[in-house]
PDB file of C-alpha atoms in Angstrom:
ATOM      1  CA  MET A   1      82.129 106.052  85.637  1.00  0.00           C
ATOM      2  CA  SER A   2      82.319 102.415  85.320  1.00  0.00           C
ATOM      3  CA  ASN A   3      80.962  99.508  87.476  1.00  0.00           C
ATOM      4  CA  LEU A   4      81.217  95.784  87.995  1.00  0.00           C
ATOM      5  CA  ARG A   5      78.226  95.230  85.593  1.00  0.00           C
ATOM      6  CA  THR A   6      79.787  97.336  83.011  1.00  0.00           C
ATOM      7  CA  LEU A   7      83.264  96.308  82.771  1.00  0.00           C
ATOM      8  CA  VAL A   8      85.155  94.673  79.785  1.00  0.00           C
ATOM      9  CA  PHE A   9      87.926  92.093  80.173  1.00  0.00           C
ATOM     10  CA  PHE A  10      90.446  90.704  78.533  1.00  0.00           C
ATOM     11  CA  ALA A  11      92.827  87.683  78.309  1.00  0.00           C
ATOM     12  CA  THR A  12      96.238  87.571  77.049  1.00  0.00           C
ATOM     13  CA  PRO A  13      97.710  84.608  74.565  1.00  0.00           C
ATOM     14  CA  PRO A  14      99.069  81.588  76.989  1.00  0.00           C
ATOM     15  CA  HIS A  15     102.933  82.631  77.929  1.00  0.00           C
ATOM     16  CA  ASP A  16     105.533  81.582  80.022  1.00  0.00           C
ATOM     17  CA  CYS A  17     104.556  81.370  83.598  1.00  0.00           C
ATOM     18  CA  SER A  18     106.860  83.594  85.512  1.00  0.00           C
ATOM     19  CA  TYR A  19     106.695  81.646  88.817  1.00  0.00           C
ATOM     20  CA  LEU A  20     106.211  78.003  88.079  1.00  0.00           C
ATOM     21  CA  PRO A  21     109.038  76.470  85.457  1.00  0.00           C
ATOM     22  CA  ASP A  22     107.474  74.615  82.496  1.00  0.00           C
ATOM     23  CA  ARG A  23     103.684  75.855  82.901  1.00  0.00           C
ATOM     24  CA  GLU A  24     101.988  78.550  80.689  1.00  0.00           C
ATOM     25  CA  ALA A  25      99.620  81.341  82.090  1.00  0.00           C
ATOM     26  CA  THR A  26      97.358  83.571  80.998  1.00  0.00           C
ATOM     27  CA  THR A  27      96.164  86.989  82.638  1.00  0.00           C
ATOM     28  CA  MET A  28      92.685  88.365  82.582  1.00  0.00           C
ATOM     29  CA  PHE A  29      93.078  92.483  82.556  1.00  0.00           C
ATOM     30  CA  VAL A  30      90.278  95.002  82.698  1.00  0.00           C
ATOM     31  CA  ASP A  31      89.623  96.848  79.723  1.00  0.00           C
ATOM     32  CA  PRO A  32      92.535 100.005  80.193  1.00  0.00           C
ATOM     33  CA  ARG A  33      89.724 102.212  78.941  1.00  0.00           C
ATOM     34  CA  ALA A  34      87.370 101.635  82.110  1.00  0.00           C
ATOM     35  CA  ASN A  35      87.585 104.408  84.445  1.00  0.00           C
ATOM     36  CA  VAL A  36      88.443 102.953  87.738  1.00  0.00           C
ATOM     37  CA  ASP A  37      87.685 104.786  91.009  1.00  0.00           C
ATOM     38  CA  LYS A  38      88.803 103.633  94.542  1.00  0.00           C
ATOM     39  CA  LYS A  39      85.255 102.115  95.223  1.00  0.00           C
ATOM     40  CA  LEU A  40      85.628  99.668  92.265  1.00  0.00           C
ATOM     41  CA  TYR A  41      89.105  99.034  92.686  1.00  0.00           C
ATOM     42  CA  SER A  42      88.392  97.991  96.193  1.00  0.00           C
ATOM     43  CA  GLN A  43      85.311  95.473  94.628  1.00  0.00           C
ATOM     44  CA  LEU A  44      88.275  94.195  91.945  1.00  0.00           C
ATOM     45  CA  THR A  45      90.777  93.660  94.940  1.00  0.00           C
ATOM     46  CA  ALA A  46      88.324  91.403  97.094  1.00  0.00           C
ATOM     47  CA  LEU A  47      87.596  89.511  93.565  1.00  0.00           C
ATOM     48  CA  GLY A  48      91.260  88.898  93.617  1.00  0.00           C
ATOM     49  CA  PHE A  49      92.349  91.282  91.180  1.00  0.00           C
ATOM     50  CA  ARG A  50      95.825  93.346  91.809  1.00  0.00           C
ATOM     51  CA  ARG A  51      97.095  96.757  90.212  1.00  0.00           C
ATOM     52  CA  SER A  52     100.429  96.870  88.068  1.00  0.00           C
ATOM     53  CA  GLY A  53     100.441 100.618  87.177  1.00  0.00           C
ATOM     54  CA  SER A  54      97.144 101.630  85.463  1.00  0.00           C
ATOM     55  CA  HIS A  55      96.373  97.593  84.632  1.00  0.00           C
ATOM     56  CA  TYR A  56      94.044  95.611  87.004  1.00  0.00           C
ATOM     57  CA  TYR A  57      94.693  91.976  86.350  1.00  0.00           C
ATOM     58  CA  ARG A  58      94.644  88.522  87.666  1.00  0.00           C
ATOM     59  CA  PRO A  59      95.480  84.909  86.851  1.00  0.00           C
ATOM     60  CA  HIS A  60      93.151  83.244  84.487  1.00  0.00           C
ATOM     61  CA  CYS A  61      94.912  80.144  83.469  1.00  0.00           C
ATOM     62  CA  GLU A  62      93.095  76.955  81.981  1.00  0.00           C
ATOM     63  CA  HIS A  63      94.947  74.270  83.694  1.00  0.00           C
ATOM     64  CA  CYS A  64      96.357  75.661  86.728  1.00  0.00           C
ATOM     65  CA  ASN A  65      94.928  77.670  89.691  1.00  0.00           C
ATOM     66  CA  ALA A  66      98.067  77.937  91.844  1.00  0.00           C
ATOM     67  CA  CYS A  67      97.903  81.741  92.035  1.00  0.00           C
ATOM     68  CA  VAL A  68      95.926  82.311  95.244  1.00  0.00           C
ATOM     69  CA  PRO A  69      94.648  85.956  96.456  1.00  0.00           C
ATOM     70  CA  VAL A  70      95.478  85.908  99.899  1.00  0.00           C
ATOM     71  CA  ARG A  71      95.080  88.992 102.325  1.00  0.00           C
ATOM     72  CA  LEU A  72      95.586  89.237 106.422  1.00  0.00           C
ATOM     73  CA  LYS A  73      92.733  89.743 108.971  1.00  0.00           C
ATOM     74  CA  VAL A  74      94.262  93.010 110.767  1.00  0.00           C
ATOM     75  CA  ASP A  75      92.439  92.917 113.939  1.00  0.00           C
ATOM     76  CA  GLN A  76      93.410  89.259 114.858  1.00  0.00           C
ATOM     77  CA  PHE A  77      97.112  89.892 113.786  1.00  0.00           C
ATOM     78  CA  GLN A  78     100.007  89.219 116.525  1.00  0.00           C
ATOM     79  CA  PRO A  79     103.221  89.344 115.529  1.00  0.00           C
ATOM     80  CA  ASP A  80     105.392  86.073 116.020  1.00  0.00           C
ATOM     81  CA  ARG A  81     108.774  85.406 117.772  1.00  0.00           C
ATOM     82  CA  ASN A  82     110.813  86.311 114.375  1.00  0.00           C
ATOM     83  CA  GLN A  83     108.234  89.001 113.499  1.00  0.00           C
ATOM     84  CA  ARG A  84     109.249  90.667 117.169  1.00  0.00           C
ATOM     85  CA  ARG A  85     112.743  90.524 116.378  1.00  0.00           C
ATOM     86  CA  VAL A  86     112.439  92.235 112.872  1.00  0.00           C
ATOM     87  CA  LEU A  87     110.236  95.052 114.982  1.00  0.00           C
ATOM     88  CA  ARG A  88     113.561  95.472 117.430  1.00  0.00           C
ATOM     89  CA  LYS A  89     116.229  95.510 114.772  1.00  0.00           C
ATOM     90  CA  ASN A  90     114.580  98.668 113.105  1.00  0.00           C
ATOM     91  CA  GLU A  91     113.613 100.446 115.859  1.00  0.00           C
ATOM     92  CA  ASP A  92     116.371 102.832 114.704  1.00  0.00           C
ATOM     93  CA  LEU A  93     114.341 103.570 111.617  1.00  0.00           C
ATOM     94  CA  SER A  94     111.778 106.297 110.474  1.00  0.00           C
ATOM     95  CA  CYS A  95     108.775 105.994 108.336  1.00  0.00           C
ATOM     96  CA  ARG A  96     106.667 108.066 106.744  1.00  0.00           C
ATOM     97  CA  MET A  97     103.986 108.206 103.893  1.00  0.00           C
ATOM     98  CA  VAL A  98     103.860 110.208 100.903  1.00  0.00           C
ATOM     99  CA  PRO A  99     101.716 110.408  97.834  1.00  0.00           C
ATOM    100  CA  ALA A 100     102.964 107.946  95.282  1.00  0.00           C
ATOM    101  CA  ALA A 101     105.182 110.137  92.933  1.00  0.00           C
ATOM    102  CA  PHE A 102     108.491 110.002  90.525  1.00  0.00           C
ATOM    103  CA  SER A 103     111.620 111.183  92.247  1.00  0.00           C
ATOM    104  CA  GLU A 104     115.217 110.712  91.176  1.00  0.00           C
ATOM    105  CA  ARG A 105     115.793 109.620  94.586  1.00  0.00           C
ATOM    106  CA  TYR A 106     113.155 106.544  94.656  1.00  0.00           C
ATOM    107  CA  TYR A 107     114.364 105.626  91.339  1.00  0.00           C
ATOM    108  CA  ARG A 108     117.785 105.354  92.461  1.00  0.00           C
ATOM    109  CA  LEU A 109     116.913 103.259  94.980  1.00  0.00           C
ATOM    110  CA  TYR A 110     114.520 101.112  92.570  1.00  0.00           C
ATOM    111  CA  ALA A 111     117.773 100.655  90.069  1.00  0.00           C
ATOM    112  CA  HIS A 112     120.021  99.105  92.817  1.00  0.00           C
ATOM    113  CA  TYR A 113     117.643  96.765  93.894  1.00  0.00           C
ATOM    114  CA  ILE A 114     116.456  95.461  90.579  1.00  0.00           C
ATOM    115  CA  GLU A 115     120.243  95.153  89.384  1.00  0.00           C
ATOM    116  CA  GLU A 116     121.175  93.340  92.363  1.00  0.00           C
ATOM    117  CA  ARG A 117     118.302  90.986  93.390  1.00  0.00           C
ATOM    118  CA  HIS A 118     116.305  90.693  90.117  1.00  0.00           C
ATOM    119  CA  ARG A 119     118.966  90.539  87.265  1.00  0.00           C
ATOM    120  CA  ASP A 120     117.520  87.186  86.307  1.00  0.00           C
ATOM    121  CA  GLY A 121     113.932  88.866  86.077  1.00  0.00           C
ATOM    122  CA  ASP A 122     111.643  90.449  83.300  1.00  0.00           C
ATOM    123  CA  MET A 123     112.306  93.956  85.130  1.00  0.00           C
ATOM    124  CA  TYR A 124     115.944  93.706  84.375  1.00  0.00           C
ATOM    125  CA  PRO A 125     117.092  96.490  83.254  1.00  0.00           C
ATOM    126  CA  PRO A 126     115.114  98.746  85.393  1.00  0.00           C
ATOM    127  CA  SER A 127     114.653 102.500  83.716  1.00  0.00           C
ATOM    128  CA  ARG A 128     112.867 105.260  84.786  1.00  0.00           C
ATOM    129  CA  GLU A 129     109.726 104.654  82.227  1.00  0.00           C
ATOM    130  CA  GLN A 130     109.749 101.260  84.144  1.00  0.00           C
ATOM    131  CA  PHE A 131     109.350 102.665  87.804  1.00  0.00           C
ATOM    132  CA  THR A 132     106.664 105.226  86.643  1.00  0.00           C
ATOM    133  CA  SER A 133     104.632 102.798  84.767  1.00  0.00           C
ATOM    134  CA  PHE A 134     104.851 100.220  87.138  1.00  0.00           C
ATOM    135  CA  LEU A 135     104.391 102.292  90.582  1.00  0.00           C
ATOM    136  CA  VAL A 136     103.506 105.638  89.917  1.00  0.00           C
ATOM    137  CA  ASP A 137     100.902 105.261  86.839  1.00  0.00           C
ATOM    138  CA  GLY A 138      97.304 104.582  87.473  1.00  0.00           C
ATOM    139  CA  ALA A 139      97.536 105.532  90.983  1.00  0.00           C
ATOM    140  CA  THR A 140      93.793 106.127  92.815  1.00  0.00           C
ATOM    141  CA  ASP A 141      94.847 106.592  96.453  1.00  0.00           C
ATOM    142  CA  SER A 142      98.359 105.781  96.217  1.00  0.00           C
ATOM    143  CA  TRP A 143     101.019 105.801  98.569  1.00  0.00           C
ATOM    144  CA  PHE A 144     105.060 105.563  99.292  1.00  0.00           C
ATOM    145  CA  LEU A 145     106.122 104.430 102.413  1.00  0.00           C
ATOM    146  CA  GLU A 146     109.499 105.720 103.062  1.00  0.00           C
ATOM    147  CA  ILE A 147     111.938 103.915 105.142  1.00  0.00           C
ATOM    148  CA  SER A 148     115.001 106.030 106.648  1.00  0.00           C
ATOM    149  CA  LEU A 149     117.971 105.123 108.367  1.00  0.00           C
ATOM    150  CA  GLY A 150     119.093 108.607 109.132  1.00  0.00           C
ATOM    151  CA  ASP A 151     119.172 110.646 106.329  1.00  0.00           C
ATOM    152  CA  GLU A 152     119.415 107.902 103.721  1.00  0.00           C
ATOM    153  CA  LEU A 153     116.411 106.065 101.872  1.00  0.00           C
ATOM    154  CA  ALA A 154     116.306 102.593 103.175  1.00  0.00           C
ATOM    155  CA  GLY A 155     113.303 101.384 101.598  1.00  0.00           C
ATOM    156  CA  LEU A 156     110.049 101.903  99.918  1.00  0.00           C
ATOM    157  CA  ALA A 157     106.963 100.135  99.764  1.00  0.00           C
ATOM    158  CA  ALA A 158     104.131 101.034  97.245  1.00  0.00           C
ATOM    159  CA  VAL A 159     100.709 101.028  99.213  1.00  0.00           C
ATOM    160  CA  ASP A 160      97.178 101.375  97.873  1.00  0.00           C
ATOM    161  CA  LEU A 161      94.676 102.524 100.529  1.00  0.00           C
ATOM    162  CA  LEU A 162      91.088 100.660  99.827  1.00  0.00           C
ATOM    163  CA  ASP A 163      87.863 101.004 101.286  1.00  0.00           C
ATOM    164  CA  ASP A 164      88.293  97.849 103.435  1.00  0.00           C
ATOM    165  CA  GLY A 165      92.145  97.816 103.905  1.00  0.00           C
ATOM    166  CA  LEU A 166      95.300  98.357 102.180  1.00  0.00           C
ATOM    167  CA  SER A 167      97.050  96.488  99.199  1.00  0.00           C
ATOM    168  CA  ALA A 168     100.660  95.731  99.569  1.00  0.00           C
ATOM    169  CA  ILE A 169     102.028  96.183  95.963  1.00  0.00           C
ATOM    170  CA  TYR A 170     105.721  95.999  96.008  1.00  0.00           C
ATOM    171  CA  THR A 171     108.541  96.910  98.490  1.00  0.00           C
ATOM    172  CA  ILE A 172     112.313  97.796  97.412  1.00  0.00           C
ATOM    173  CA  PHE A 173     115.368  98.096 100.187  1.00  0.00           C
ATOM    174  CA  ALA A 174     118.823  99.106  99.766  1.00  0.00           C
ATOM    175  CA  PRO A 175     120.409  95.044  98.983  1.00  0.00           C
ATOM    176  CA  GLU A 176     123.277  96.226 101.800  1.00  0.00           C
ATOM    177  CA  LEU A 177     120.668  95.980 104.272  1.00  0.00           C
ATOM    178  CA  GLU A 178     119.412  92.669 103.690  1.00  0.00           C
ATOM    179  CA  ASP A 179     119.842  91.422 107.204  1.00  0.00           C
ATOM    180  CA  ARG A 180     117.292  93.319 108.343  1.00  0.00           C
ATOM    181  CA  SER A 181     114.448  91.882 106.754  1.00  0.00           C
ATOM    182  CA  LEU A 182     112.824  95.068 105.140  1.00  0.00           C
ATOM    183  CA  GLY A 183     109.988  93.493 103.481  1.00  0.00           C
ATOM    184  CA  THR A 184     108.802  92.013 106.807  1.00  0.00           C
ATOM    185  CA  PHE A 185     109.549  95.388 108.408  1.00  0.00           C
ATOM    186  CA  ALA A 186     107.384  96.997 105.639  1.00  0.00           C
ATOM    187  CA  VAL A 187     104.567  94.433 106.027  1.00  0.00           C
ATOM    188  CA  LEU A 188     104.412  94.894 109.880  1.00  0.00           C
ATOM    189  CA  TRP A 189     104.411  98.609 109.234  1.00  0.00           C
ATOM    190  CA  GLN A 190     101.128  98.389 106.948  1.00  0.00           C
ATOM    191  CA  ILE A 191      99.400  96.303 109.419  1.00  0.00           C
ATOM    192  CA  GLU A 192      99.462  98.605 111.937  1.00  0.00           C
ATOM    193  CA  GLU A 193      98.803 101.623 109.521  1.00  0.00           C
ATOM    194  CA  ALA A 194      95.641  99.689 108.445  1.00  0.00           C
ATOM    195  CA  ARG A 195      94.599  98.879 112.523  1.00  0.00           C
ATOM    196  CA  ARG A 196      95.317 102.510 112.753  1.00  0.00           C
ATOM    197  CA  ARG A 197      93.047 103.340 110.157  1.00  0.00           C
ATOM    198  CA  GLY A 198      90.344 101.174 111.564  1.00  0.00           C
ATOM    199  CA  LEU A 199      90.476  98.946 108.023  1.00  0.00           C
ATOM    200  CA  PRO A 200      89.834  95.278 108.500  1.00  0.00           C
ATOM    201  CA  HIS A 201      92.640  93.662 105.720  1.00  0.00           C
ATOM    202  CA  LEU A 202      96.133  93.957 104.431  1.00  0.00           C
ATOM    203  CA  TYR A 203      95.802  92.659 100.783  1.00  0.00           C
ATOM    204  CA  LEU A 204      99.059  90.817 100.205  1.00  0.00           C
ATOM    205  CA  GLY A 205      98.701  89.856  96.130  1.00  0.00           C
ATOM    206  CA  TYR A 206      99.172  86.051  95.375  1.00  0.00           C
ATOM    207  CA  TRP A 207     100.440  83.059  97.061  1.00  0.00           C
ATOM    208  CA  ILE A 208     101.972  80.051  95.134  1.00  0.00           C
ATOM    209  CA  ARG A 209     102.311  77.316  97.842  1.00  0.00           C
ATOM    210  CA  GLU A 210     105.065  75.797  95.217  1.00  0.00           C
ATOM    211  CA  CYS A 211     106.918  79.209  95.115  1.00  0.00           C
ATOM    212  CA  ARG A 212     109.615  79.446  97.990  1.00  0.00           C
ATOM    213  CA  LYS A 213     109.591  83.134  97.362  1.00  0.00           C
ATOM    214  CA  MET A 214     106.152  83.620  98.377  1.00  0.00           C
ATOM    215  CA  ASN A 215     106.709  81.599 101.820  1.00  0.00           C
ATOM    216  CA  TYR A 216     106.541  84.252 103.849  1.00  0.00           C
ATOM    217  CA  LYS A 217     103.176  85.499 103.150  1.00  0.00           C
ATOM    218  CA  THR A 218     101.925  82.613 105.331  1.00  0.00           C
ATOM    219  CA  ARG A 219     103.949  83.768 108.238  1.00  0.00           C
ATOM    220  CA  PHE A 220     101.608  86.479 109.010  1.00  0.00           C
ATOM    221  CA  LYS A 221      98.477  84.751 110.433  1.00  0.00           C
ATOM    222  CA  PRO A 222      95.506  84.553 110.309  1.00  0.00           C
ATOM    223  CA  ILE A 223      95.688  84.988 106.562  1.00  0.00           C
ATOM    224  CA  GLU A 224      92.577  84.495 104.114  1.00  0.00           C
ATOM    225  CA  ALA A 225      92.784  83.050 100.646  1.00  0.00           C
ATOM    226  CA  LEU A 226      90.398  83.467  98.241  1.00  0.00           C
ATOM    227  CA  ARG A 227      89.047  80.143  96.955  1.00  0.00           C
ATOM    228  CA  ASP A 228      85.589  79.481  94.556  1.00  0.00           C
ATOM    229  CA  GLY A 229      84.958  82.842  95.120  1.00  0.00           C
ATOM    230  CA  HIS A 230      84.838  82.978  99.053  1.00  0.00           C
ATOM    231  CA  TRP A 231      87.492  84.306 101.500  1.00  0.00           C
ATOM    232  CA  ARG A 232      88.503  81.765 104.168  1.00  0.00           C
ATOM    233  CA  GLU A 233      91.234  81.067 106.490  1.00  0.00           C
ATOM    234  CA  LEU A 234      93.781  79.576 104.776  1.00  0.00           C
ATOM    235  CA  GLN A 235      95.688  76.258 106.226  1.00  0.00           C
ATOM    236  CA  SER A 236      99.141  76.549 105.409  1.00  0.00           C
ATOM    237  CA  ASP A 237     101.941  74.120 106.234  1.00  0.00           C
TER     238      ASP A 237
END
């Protein structure tokens, strides 16, 4: 079994940054041959790594530290006025956690979401192989949060269970339900699930101050940022 002391890491060549224009990025990956169990995955997440399928990675850019790992302190969270409005708006939804696995039903929602909202991104065009390699492969203690409106699947959130919290991997939803703010709703649901399980944190991935798409993360407070190897409360504008 691998551990932090025996892990080998690799860095990609510099490539165009996906978030900030006119910048290059370098990504550090855990050796894909490593046997990463839940304990090691939890340790890596606390060090700022994320999971994408069977790959564990974190930014490793020579001249940029814009990508900041963030996590929410679950026991201190109180929804603000807008978040309470989102909860009220979605009282008619039903939610359940199921083991992460491929299904045609999930894929149809995924493809619809990518085609409508991310045609300009590197996930377009969607494919079943892409869905599986991104959201199913490499699952350790991994789950899908099904969000349903009646008999219809309205949203799907990939969630990993860690030793010290939940890790929010990715959320998709039916584009025609955009006014329900299902991305925010999924985070709020995961906060309550972490609280129900007695877990202290919800990991929300990376936050970039200059990236408007990530502004929503700092609306969940108190949120902590990993800087210089220490988690401290993020003071955002």
